[in-house]
Every structure is written in C-alpha cells, then in structure tokens.
mmCIF file of C-alpha atoms and ligand atoms in Angstrom:
data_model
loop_
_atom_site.group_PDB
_atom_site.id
_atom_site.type_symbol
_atom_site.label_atom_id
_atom_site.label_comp_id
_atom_site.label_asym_id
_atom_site.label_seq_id
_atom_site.Cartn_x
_atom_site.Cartn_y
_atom_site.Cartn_z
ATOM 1 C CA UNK Z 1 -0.443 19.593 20.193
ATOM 2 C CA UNK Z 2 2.379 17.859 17.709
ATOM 3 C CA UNK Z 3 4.754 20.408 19.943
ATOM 4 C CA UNK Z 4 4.568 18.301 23.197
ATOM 5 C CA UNK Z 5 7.039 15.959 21.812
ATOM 6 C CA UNK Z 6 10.642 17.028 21.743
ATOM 7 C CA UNK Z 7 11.886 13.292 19.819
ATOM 8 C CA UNK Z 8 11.742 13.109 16.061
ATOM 9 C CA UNK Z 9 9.201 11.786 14.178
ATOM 10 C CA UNK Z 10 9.521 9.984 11.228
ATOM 11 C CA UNK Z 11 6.748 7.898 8.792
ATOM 12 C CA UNK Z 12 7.305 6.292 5.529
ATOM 13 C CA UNK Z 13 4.607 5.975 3.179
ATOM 14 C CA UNK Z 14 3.702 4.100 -0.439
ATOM 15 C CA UNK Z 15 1.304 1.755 -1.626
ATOM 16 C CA UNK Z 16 2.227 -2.114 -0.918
ATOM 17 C CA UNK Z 17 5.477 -3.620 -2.185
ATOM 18 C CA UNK Z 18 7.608 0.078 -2.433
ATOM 19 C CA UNK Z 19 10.066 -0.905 -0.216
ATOM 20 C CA UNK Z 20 8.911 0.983 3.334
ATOM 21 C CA UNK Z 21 10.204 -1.440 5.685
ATOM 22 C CA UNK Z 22 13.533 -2.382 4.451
ATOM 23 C CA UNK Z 23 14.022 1.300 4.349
ATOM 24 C CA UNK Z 24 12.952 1.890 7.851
ATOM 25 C CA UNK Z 25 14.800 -0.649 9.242
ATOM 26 C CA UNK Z 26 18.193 0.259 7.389
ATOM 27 C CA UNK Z 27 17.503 3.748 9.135
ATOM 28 C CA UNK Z 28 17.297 2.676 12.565
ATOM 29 C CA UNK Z 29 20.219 0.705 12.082
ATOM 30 C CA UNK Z 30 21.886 3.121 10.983
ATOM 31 C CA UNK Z 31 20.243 6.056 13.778
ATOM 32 C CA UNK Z 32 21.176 3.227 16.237
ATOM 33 C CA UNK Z 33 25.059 2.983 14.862
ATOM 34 C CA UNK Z 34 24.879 6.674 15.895
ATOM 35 C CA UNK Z 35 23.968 6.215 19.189
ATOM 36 C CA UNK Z 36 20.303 7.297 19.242
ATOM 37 C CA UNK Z 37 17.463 5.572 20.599
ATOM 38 C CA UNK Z 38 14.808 4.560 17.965
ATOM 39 C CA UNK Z 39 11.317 2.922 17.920
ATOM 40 C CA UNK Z 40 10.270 0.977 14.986
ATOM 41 C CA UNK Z 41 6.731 0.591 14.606
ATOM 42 C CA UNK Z 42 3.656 0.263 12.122
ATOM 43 C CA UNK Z 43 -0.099 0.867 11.134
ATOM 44 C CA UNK Z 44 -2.251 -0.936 11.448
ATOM 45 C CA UNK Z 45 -1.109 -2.844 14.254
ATOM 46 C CA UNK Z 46 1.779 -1.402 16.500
ATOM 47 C CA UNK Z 47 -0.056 -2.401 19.797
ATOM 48 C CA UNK Z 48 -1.651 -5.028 20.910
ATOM 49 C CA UNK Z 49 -4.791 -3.908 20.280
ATOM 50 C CA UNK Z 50 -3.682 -2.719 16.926
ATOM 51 C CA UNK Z 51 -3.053 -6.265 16.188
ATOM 52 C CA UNK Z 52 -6.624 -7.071 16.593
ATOM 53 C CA UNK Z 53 -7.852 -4.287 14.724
ATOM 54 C CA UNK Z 54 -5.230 -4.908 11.875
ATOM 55 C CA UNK Z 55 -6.838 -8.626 11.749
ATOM 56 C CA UNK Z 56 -9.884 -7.492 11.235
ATOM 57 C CA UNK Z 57 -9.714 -4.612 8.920
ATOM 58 C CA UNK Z 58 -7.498 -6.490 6.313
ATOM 59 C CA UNK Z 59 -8.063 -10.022 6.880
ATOM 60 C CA UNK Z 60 -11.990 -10.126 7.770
ATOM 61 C CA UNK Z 61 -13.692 -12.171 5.279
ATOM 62 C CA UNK Z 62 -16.554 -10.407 3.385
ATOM 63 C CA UNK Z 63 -17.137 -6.364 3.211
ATOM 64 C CA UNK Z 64 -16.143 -3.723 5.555
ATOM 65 C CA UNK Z 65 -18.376 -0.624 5.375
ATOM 66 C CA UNK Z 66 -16.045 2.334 3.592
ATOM 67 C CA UNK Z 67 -16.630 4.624 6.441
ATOM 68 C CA UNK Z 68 -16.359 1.570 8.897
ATOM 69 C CA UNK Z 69 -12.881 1.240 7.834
ATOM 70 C CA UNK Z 70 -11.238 4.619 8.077
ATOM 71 C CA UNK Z 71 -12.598 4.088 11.858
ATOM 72 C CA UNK Z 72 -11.063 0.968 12.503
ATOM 73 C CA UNK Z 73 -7.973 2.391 11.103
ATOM 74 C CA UNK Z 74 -8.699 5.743 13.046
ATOM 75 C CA UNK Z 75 -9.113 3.231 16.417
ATOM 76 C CA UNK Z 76 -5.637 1.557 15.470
ATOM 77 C CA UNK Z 77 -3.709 5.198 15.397
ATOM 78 C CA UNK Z 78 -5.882 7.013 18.231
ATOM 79 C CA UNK Z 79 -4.599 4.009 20.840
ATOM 80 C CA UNK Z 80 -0.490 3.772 19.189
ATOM 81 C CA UNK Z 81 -0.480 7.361 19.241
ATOM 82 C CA UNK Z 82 -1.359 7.537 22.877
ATOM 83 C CA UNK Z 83 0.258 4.283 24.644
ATOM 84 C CA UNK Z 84 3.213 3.905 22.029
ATOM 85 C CA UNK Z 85 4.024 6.782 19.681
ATOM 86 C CA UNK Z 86 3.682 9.895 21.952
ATOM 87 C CA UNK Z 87 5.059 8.591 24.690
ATOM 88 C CA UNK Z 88 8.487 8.019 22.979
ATOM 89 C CA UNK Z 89 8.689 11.140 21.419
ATOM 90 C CA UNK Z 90 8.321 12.598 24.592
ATOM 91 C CA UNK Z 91 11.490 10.369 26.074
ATOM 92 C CA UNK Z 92 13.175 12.341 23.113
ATOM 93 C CA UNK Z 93 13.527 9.223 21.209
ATOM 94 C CA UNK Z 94 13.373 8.564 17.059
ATOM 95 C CA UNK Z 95 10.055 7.011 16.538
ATOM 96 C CA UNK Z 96 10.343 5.572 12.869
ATOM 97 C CA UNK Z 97 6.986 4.368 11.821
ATOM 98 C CA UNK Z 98 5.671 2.001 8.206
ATOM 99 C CA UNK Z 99 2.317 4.035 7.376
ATOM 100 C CA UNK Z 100 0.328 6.848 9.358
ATOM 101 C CA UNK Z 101 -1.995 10.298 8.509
ATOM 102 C CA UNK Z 102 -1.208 9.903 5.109
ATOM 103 C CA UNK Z 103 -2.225 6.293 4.607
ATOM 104 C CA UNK Z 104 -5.796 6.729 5.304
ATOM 105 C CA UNK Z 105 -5.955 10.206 3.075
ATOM 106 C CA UNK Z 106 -5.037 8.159 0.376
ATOM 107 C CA UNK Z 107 -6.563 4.293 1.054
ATOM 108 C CA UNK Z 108 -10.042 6.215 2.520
ATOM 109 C CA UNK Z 109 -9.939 9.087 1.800
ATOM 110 C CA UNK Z 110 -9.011 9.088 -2.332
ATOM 111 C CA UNK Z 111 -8.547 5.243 -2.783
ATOM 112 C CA UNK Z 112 -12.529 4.701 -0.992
ATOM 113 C CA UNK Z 113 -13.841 8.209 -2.428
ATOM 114 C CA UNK Z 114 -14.319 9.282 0.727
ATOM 115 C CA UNK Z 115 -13.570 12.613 1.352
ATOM 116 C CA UNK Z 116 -10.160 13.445 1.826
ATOM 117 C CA UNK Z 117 -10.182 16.006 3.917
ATOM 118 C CA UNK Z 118 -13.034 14.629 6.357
ATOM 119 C CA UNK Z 119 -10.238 11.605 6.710
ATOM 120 C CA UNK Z 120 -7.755 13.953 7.664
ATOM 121 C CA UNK Z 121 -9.576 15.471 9.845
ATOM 122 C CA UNK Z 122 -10.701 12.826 11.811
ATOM 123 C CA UNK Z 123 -7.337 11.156 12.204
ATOM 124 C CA UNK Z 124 -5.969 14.513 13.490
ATOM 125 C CA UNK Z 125 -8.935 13.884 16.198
ATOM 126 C CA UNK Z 126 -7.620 10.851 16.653
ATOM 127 C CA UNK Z 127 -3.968 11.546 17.409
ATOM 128 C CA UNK Z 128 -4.675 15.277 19.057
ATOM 129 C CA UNK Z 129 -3.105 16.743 16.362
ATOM 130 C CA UNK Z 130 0.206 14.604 15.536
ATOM 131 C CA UNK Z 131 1.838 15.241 12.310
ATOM 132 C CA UNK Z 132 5.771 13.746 11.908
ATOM 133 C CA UNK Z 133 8.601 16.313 11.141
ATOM 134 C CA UNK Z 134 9.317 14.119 7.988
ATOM 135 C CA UNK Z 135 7.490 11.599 5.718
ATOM 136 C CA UNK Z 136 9.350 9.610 3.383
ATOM 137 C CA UNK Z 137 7.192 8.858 -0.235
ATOM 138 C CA UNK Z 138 8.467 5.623 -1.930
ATOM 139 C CA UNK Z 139 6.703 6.499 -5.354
ATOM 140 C CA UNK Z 140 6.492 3.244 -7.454
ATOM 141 C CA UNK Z 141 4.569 2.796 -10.890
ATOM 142 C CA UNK Z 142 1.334 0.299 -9.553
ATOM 143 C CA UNK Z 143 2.431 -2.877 -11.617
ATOM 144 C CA UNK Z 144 6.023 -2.891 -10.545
ATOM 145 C CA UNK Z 145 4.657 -2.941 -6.941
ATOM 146 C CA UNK Z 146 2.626 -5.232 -8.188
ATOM 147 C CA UNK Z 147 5.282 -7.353 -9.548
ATOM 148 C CA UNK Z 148 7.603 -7.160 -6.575
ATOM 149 C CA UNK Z 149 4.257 -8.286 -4.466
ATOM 150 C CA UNK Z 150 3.507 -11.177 -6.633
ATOM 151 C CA UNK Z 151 7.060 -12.680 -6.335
ATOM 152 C CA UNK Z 152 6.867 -12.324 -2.801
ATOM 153 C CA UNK Z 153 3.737 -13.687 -1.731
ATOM 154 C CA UNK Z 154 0.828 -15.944 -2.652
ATOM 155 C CA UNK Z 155 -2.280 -14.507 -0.418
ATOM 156 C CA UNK Z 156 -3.150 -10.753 -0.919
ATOM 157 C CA UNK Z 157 -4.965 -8.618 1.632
ATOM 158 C CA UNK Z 158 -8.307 -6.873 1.239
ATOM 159 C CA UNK Z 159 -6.704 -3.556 0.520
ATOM 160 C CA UNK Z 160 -3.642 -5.172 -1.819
ATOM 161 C CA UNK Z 161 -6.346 -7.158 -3.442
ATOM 162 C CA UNK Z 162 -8.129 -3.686 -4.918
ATOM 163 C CA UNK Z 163 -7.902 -3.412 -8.937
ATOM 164 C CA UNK Z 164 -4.585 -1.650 -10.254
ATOM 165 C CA UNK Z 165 -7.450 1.201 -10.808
ATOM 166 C CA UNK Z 166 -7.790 1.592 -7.053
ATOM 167 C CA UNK Z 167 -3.765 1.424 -6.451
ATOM 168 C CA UNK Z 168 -3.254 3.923 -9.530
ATOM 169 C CA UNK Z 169 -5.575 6.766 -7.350
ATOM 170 C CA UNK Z 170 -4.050 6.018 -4.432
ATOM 171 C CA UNK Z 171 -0.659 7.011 -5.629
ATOM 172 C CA UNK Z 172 -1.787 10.008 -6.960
ATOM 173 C CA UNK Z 173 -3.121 10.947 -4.103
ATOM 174 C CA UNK Z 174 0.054 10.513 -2.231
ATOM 175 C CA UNK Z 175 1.940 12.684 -4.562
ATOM 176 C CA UNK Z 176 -0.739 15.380 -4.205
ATOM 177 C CA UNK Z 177 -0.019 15.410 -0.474
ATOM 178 C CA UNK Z 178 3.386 15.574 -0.765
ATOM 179 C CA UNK Z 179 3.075 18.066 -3.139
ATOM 180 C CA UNK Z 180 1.040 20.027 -0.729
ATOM 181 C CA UNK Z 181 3.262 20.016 2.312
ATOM 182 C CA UNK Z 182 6.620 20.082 0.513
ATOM 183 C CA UNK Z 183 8.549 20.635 3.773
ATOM 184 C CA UNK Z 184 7.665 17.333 5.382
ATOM 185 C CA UNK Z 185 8.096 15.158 2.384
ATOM 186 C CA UNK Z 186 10.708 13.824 1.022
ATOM 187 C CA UNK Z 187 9.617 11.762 -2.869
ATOM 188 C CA UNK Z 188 12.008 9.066 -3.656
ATOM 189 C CA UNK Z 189 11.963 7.220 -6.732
ATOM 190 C CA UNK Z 190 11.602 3.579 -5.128
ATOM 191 C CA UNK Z 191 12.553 1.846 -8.405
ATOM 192 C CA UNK Z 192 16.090 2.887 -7.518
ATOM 193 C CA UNK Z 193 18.630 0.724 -6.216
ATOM 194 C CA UNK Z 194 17.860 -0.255 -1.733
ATOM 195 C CA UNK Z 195 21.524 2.187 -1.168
ATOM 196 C CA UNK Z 196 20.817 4.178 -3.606
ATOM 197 C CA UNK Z 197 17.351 4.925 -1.817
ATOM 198 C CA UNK Z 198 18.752 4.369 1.956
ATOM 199 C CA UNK Z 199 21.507 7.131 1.355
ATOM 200 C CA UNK Z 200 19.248 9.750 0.403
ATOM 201 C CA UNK Z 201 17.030 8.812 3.530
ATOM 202 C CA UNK Z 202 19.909 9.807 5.421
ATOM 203 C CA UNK Z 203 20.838 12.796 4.606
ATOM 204 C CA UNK Z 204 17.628 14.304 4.699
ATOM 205 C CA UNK Z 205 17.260 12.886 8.378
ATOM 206 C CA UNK Z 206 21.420 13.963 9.347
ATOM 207 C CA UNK Z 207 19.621 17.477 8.218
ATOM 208 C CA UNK Z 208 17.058 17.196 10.249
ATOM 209 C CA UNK Z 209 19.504 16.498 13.195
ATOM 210 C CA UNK Z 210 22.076 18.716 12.443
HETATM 211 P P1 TYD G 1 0.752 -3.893 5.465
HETATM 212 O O1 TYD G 1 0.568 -5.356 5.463
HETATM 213 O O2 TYD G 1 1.131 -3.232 6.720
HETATM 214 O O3 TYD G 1 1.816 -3.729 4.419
HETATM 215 P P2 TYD G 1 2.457 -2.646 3.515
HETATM 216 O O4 TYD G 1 2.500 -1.372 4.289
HETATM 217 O O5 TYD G 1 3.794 -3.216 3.224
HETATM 218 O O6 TYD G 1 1.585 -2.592 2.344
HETATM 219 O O7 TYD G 1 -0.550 -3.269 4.835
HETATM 220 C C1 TYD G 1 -1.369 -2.434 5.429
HETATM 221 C C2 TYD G 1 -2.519 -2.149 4.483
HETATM 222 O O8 TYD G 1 -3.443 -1.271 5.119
HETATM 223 C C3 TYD G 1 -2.094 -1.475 3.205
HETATM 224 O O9 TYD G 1 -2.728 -2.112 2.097
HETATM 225 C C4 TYD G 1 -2.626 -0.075 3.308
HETATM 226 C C5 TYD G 1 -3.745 -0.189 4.288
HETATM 227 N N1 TYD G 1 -3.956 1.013 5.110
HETATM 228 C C6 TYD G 1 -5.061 1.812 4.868
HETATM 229 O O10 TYD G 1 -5.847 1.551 3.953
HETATM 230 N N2 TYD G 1 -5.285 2.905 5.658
HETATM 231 C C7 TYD G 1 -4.471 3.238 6.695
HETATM 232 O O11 TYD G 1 -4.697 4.234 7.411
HETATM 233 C C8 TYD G 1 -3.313 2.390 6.938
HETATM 234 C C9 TYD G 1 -2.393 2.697 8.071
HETATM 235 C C10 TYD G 1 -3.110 1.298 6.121
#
C-alpha cells in the first residue's frame, strides 16, 4: 500500500531529549530553502483528534492498561495517516514527521513487554501498510537524555517518567530495528554537535532525492 504515495517520507526517532525536533525542523528549513514543499508533523498528536488522544495517553492521571496504550497510540496514527500524512505524500510533498511505527515497537512493544512484533503488526493495520523511505535514529546514552530533559523541564510525562531501566530497553530496541532494516535507517550519534548532526541528515536525504 506504502506505494500509493509518490512524496517522500521521512520520521525521526529516539527516546525523549535526543534532539528529534530541532533536527526536523532544521531539515525542512533547509528542504524549504530548496524549493520543496514539506509537512512537519508528530505522534502522538498531529491532528486534532491526535491532540486529544496525546492528552490522554501521556498526561491522564493514574494507569493506562499496557495493551490500552499501544491502541490509543494505534488510534492517533490510523486517523494522521489517513486525513494528514497520506494525503500529502500523495500531493508529492516531504512529509517530515517526530515519532511513528518505530515508536510503539520500542515504547509497547519492548519498553511495555509487549510483543514486538504483534505492535508492529497492528500499527501496519493501522496505517494500511505505511512505512517511510527513511528513519533517522538519534541514539543517545539514557542519562544524557536524561540530563538534557532535566535542564529543560520541570514536569515529566507518563512515558518520560519510566525508570532509566525502561528507557535503557527502549533504546536497544531501537537499534535492533535499525539494525534490521539497514536501508531505511540512518543511526546518528546524537551526542554530536546540532551541525554536525543536521549535515549528515542532509546528505542522506540530497541522496534520496538525487
Ligand atoms: P513527546 O512529548 O512527543 O516528546 P519527545 O518525542 O520529544 O519525547 O513524547 C511522546 C511520548 O510518547 C514519548 O515519551 C514516547 C511516547 N510514544 C510511545 O510510547 N509510543 C508511540 O507510538 C509514540 C508515537 C510515542
């Protein structure tokens, strides 16, 4: 199905604090300085439905049911897949999206010890089968993440408030993935300096283009 859209799609992934949005917007800027038409988005909550589902699944107070949660987040990506995402890549534009697929293997699927490739699975179900062309992995060691995240903020959410023991198997499990699909990811060291980080970015995407 991933073959009805003719745009480029592009996610970024790592736990909280690596550095995915600066990145993604210094690569629209710099997509838009070459005259193409991006869309910068997130998950959870790139729609306005997203929103309320985004509220809910990292601000509600008290427990969410494991397999509750990879729905909610499921809900989120089945509706911004079909009114937002798809739709773009279809106009031929360059969707560049904070968080998708991979997210949930890791946060659900390995980070919840549910099974990783049920959550796959189901949020393949969800999108009819969208994968992007490239993933971008900013890889950082748990407590610098957690550093960065403590100098920037005061209230953590329910996921960023999981023990370092929760945000240590959640990396691995993104370098497993991008391990097994070598050809979508691209592994960054995100301890590296923002240019340092943004340059490789681009020529991995100018590739893509070329
Ligand atoms: P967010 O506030 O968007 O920030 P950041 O991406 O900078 O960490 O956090 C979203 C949280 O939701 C994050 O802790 C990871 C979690 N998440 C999942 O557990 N599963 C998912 O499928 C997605 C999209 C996010």
């Amino acid at each position: 199905m991933s073959g009805a859209a003719s745009g480029l799609f592009i996610t970024l992934e790592g736990g909280d604090g690596s550095g995915k949005s600066t990145q993604a917007a210094l690569l629209s800027e710099w997509l838009t300085g070459q005259g193409r038409t991006t869309v910068r988005t997130r998950e959870p909550g790139g729609t306005e439905v997203g929103l309320e589902v985004r509220e809910l699944v990292l601000h509600h107070r008290g427990d969410i049911a494991p397999r509750a949660e990879a729905l909610l987040y499921a809900a989120d990506r089945a509706h911004h897949v079909a009114t937002l995402v798809r739709p773009a890549l279809e106009r031929g534009e360059i969707v560049i999206q904070d968080r998708y697929i991979d997210s949930s293997v890791a946060y659900q699927g390995v980070g919840r010890v549910l099974d990783a490739q049920e959550i796959r699975s189901l949020s393949l179900w969800a999108t009819e089968g969208l994968l992007p062309q490239l993933t971008i992995l900013l890889d950082l060691d748990e407590s610098v993440a957690r550093a960065r995240l403590d100098s920037a903020r005061t209230r953590y959410d329910r996921l960023e408030a999981e023990a370092a023991e929760f945000h240590a198997r959640v990396r691995a499990a993104y370098l497993d993935l991008a391990a097994a699909e070598p050809d979508r990811f691209l592994v960054l060291d995100a301890a590296q300096p923002v240019d340092v980080l943004a340059s490789a970015v681009r020529a991995r995407v100018a590739a893509l283009l070329a």
